[in-house]
Amino acid sequence: GEGEGEGEGEGGDKVLLDHKTVGQVKPDESFWTIDSKRGVINITLQKSHEGKTWSSVFQGHETLDHQAKESEQRRLLLERFQLEHPGFDFSGAEINGAVPDASTFMGGFSNR
């Protein structure tokens, strides 16, 4: 039988994944690769809104718990600081207290 998300596409091609993402992605900057030795498909999605934490990748799927979401927000905020200040090393930085949304904090990501 077919697994969740599988079906038939145009011309009879097998569709392996047919789910809506939680947020918008940049199709031209997203890609997939196949690791035929391990039988794995790796999918890399570039978010349209940098620094925005998604509750999950696909709509209707399991969401991040509060601790995981906060951890991801910390990672995104530090990534943003690193991009905006390339001469500094934020690898050992810690954020204490409530973590702001990296996509909106102090004006959000700089336009590059």
CSV table of C-alpha atoms in Angstrom, one decimal:
chain,number,residue,atom,x,y,z
A,1,GLY,CA,0.0,0.0,0.0
A,2,GLU,CA,0.9,3.6,-0.3
A,3,GLY,CA,2.4,5.5,2.6
A,4,GLU,CA,1.2,8.8,3.9
A,5,GLY,CA,1.9,11.5,1.3
A,6,GLU,CA,2.4,9.1,-1.5
A,7,GLY,CA,0.3,9.0,-4.7
A,8,GLU,CA,0.6,9.3,-8.4
A,9,GLY,CA,1.7,12.5,-10.2
A,10,GLU,CA,1.6,13.7,-13.8
A,11,GLY,CA,2.5,11.0,-16.3
A,12,GLY,CA,2.2,8.2,-13.7
A,13,ASP,CA,5.3,9.4,-11.8
A,14,LYS,CA,5.2,8.3,-8.1
A,15,VAL,CA,4.7,11.3,-5.7
A,16,LEU,CA,6.5,10.6,-2.5
A,17,LEU,CA,5.6,13.8,-0.6
A,18,ASP,CA,2.5,15.9,-1.0
A,19,HIS,CA,2.1,18.1,2.0
A,20,LYS,CA,1.8,21.9,2.6
A,21,THR,CA,4.6,23.5,4.6
A,22,VAL,CA,3.7,25.5,7.7
A,23,GLY,CA,5.4,28.6,6.2
A,24,GLN,CA,6.3,29.9,2.7
A,25,VAL,CA,9.6,28.7,1.1
A,26,LYS,CA,11.8,30.0,-1.6
A,27,PRO,CA,11.5,27.3,-4.4
A,28,ASP,CA,14.5,28.5,-6.3
A,29,GLU,CA,16.7,28.2,-3.1
A,30,SER,CA,15.2,24.8,-2.0
A,31,PHE,CA,16.4,21.5,-3.2
A,32,TRP,CA,16.5,17.7,-2.7
A,33,THR,CA,19.2,15.0,-3.0
A,34,ILE,CA,19.1,11.3,-3.0
A,35,ASP,CA,21.5,9.1,-1.0
A,36,SER,CA,21.0,5.8,-2.9
A,37,LYS,CA,23.4,3.9,-0.7
A,38,ARG,CA,21.2,4.6,2.4
A,39,GLY,CA,17.9,4.9,0.5
A,40,VAL,CA,17.3,8.4,1.9
A,41,ILE,CA,16.0,11.6,0.3
A,42,ASN,CA,17.3,14.8,1.9
A,43,ILE,CA,15.1,17.9,1.5
A,44,THR,CA,16.4,21.4,2.1
A,45,LEU,CA,13.8,24.1,2.3
A,46,GLN,CA,14.8,27.8,2.4
A,47,LYS,CA,12.2,29.8,4.4
A,48,SER,CA,10.8,32.9,2.7
A,49,HIS,CA,10.9,34.7,6.1
A,50,GLU,CA,14.3,34.3,7.7
A,51,GLY,CA,14.4,33.8,11.4
A,52,LYS,CA,10.7,32.8,11.7
A,53,THR,CA,10.3,29.7,13.8
A,54,TRP,CA,8.0,27.1,12.4
A,55,SER,CA,5.9,25.0,14.7
A,56,SER,CA,6.6,22.0,12.4
A,57,VAL,CA,7.6,21.5,8.8
A,58,PHE,CA,4.3,20.3,7.4
A,59,GLN,CA,0.8,21.5,8.3
A,60,GLY,CA,-1.1,18.9,10.4
A,61,HIS,CA,2.1,17.2,11.6
A,62,GLU,CA,3.5,17.0,15.1
A,63,THR,CA,4.5,20.4,16.4
A,64,LEU,CA,7.6,21.4,18.4
A,65,ASP,CA,7.3,21.4,22.2
A,66,HIS,CA,7.9,24.6,24.0
A,67,GLN,CA,11.5,23.7,24.9
A,68,ALA,CA,12.4,22.7,21.4
A,69,LYS,CA,10.8,25.9,20.0
A,70,GLU,CA,12.7,28.1,22.4
A,71,SER,CA,15.9,26.3,21.5
A,72,GLU,CA,15.3,26.9,17.8
A,73,GLN,CA,14.5,30.6,18.5
A,74,ARG,CA,17.9,30.9,20.3
A,75,ARG,CA,19.7,29.2,17.4
A,76,LEU,CA,18.0,31.5,14.8
A,77,LEU,CA,18.7,34.6,16.8
A,78,LEU,CA,22.4,33.7,17.2
A,79,GLU,CA,22.6,32.9,13.5
A,80,ARG,CA,21.1,36.3,12.7
A,81,PHE,CA,23.6,38.1,15.0
A,82,GLN,CA,26.5,36.2,13.2
A,83,LEU,CA,25.2,37.2,9.8
A,84,GLU,CA,24.8,40.8,10.8
A,85,HIS,CA,28.2,41.0,12.6
A,86,PRO,CA,30.6,38.6,10.7
A,87,GLY,CA,33.6,39.9,12.7
A,88,PHE,CA,32.3,38.5,16.0
A,89,ASP,CA,32.1,34.9,17.2
A,90,PHE,CA,28.8,34.1,18.7
A,91,SER,CA,29.4,30.3,19.0
A,92,GLY,CA,29.7,30.4,22.8
A,93,ALA,CA,27.0,33.0,23.4
A,94,GLU,CA,24.1,32.4,25.7
A,95,ILE,CA,20.7,34.0,25.7
A,96,ASN,CA,19.1,34.2,29.1
A,97,GLY,CA,15.4,34.7,29.8
A,98,ALA,CA,12.7,34.9,27.2
A,99,VAL,CA,14.0,34.5,23.6
A,100,PRO,CA,12.6,37.1,21.2
A,101,ASP,CA,11.5,36.2,17.7
A,102,ALA,CA,14.6,36.6,15.4
A,103,SER,CA,12.4,37.6,12.4
A,104,THR,CA,11.0,40.7,14.2
A,105,PHE,CA,13.4,41.5,17.0
A,106,MET,CA,15.0,45.0,16.5
A,107,GLY,CA,13.7,45.3,12.9
A,108,GLY,CA,14.2,41.7,11.9
A,109,PHE,CA,16.8,40.4,9.5
A,110,SER,CA,18.8,43.0,7.5
A,111,ASN,CA,18.0,43.1,3.8
A,112,ARG,CA,20.9,41.6,2.0
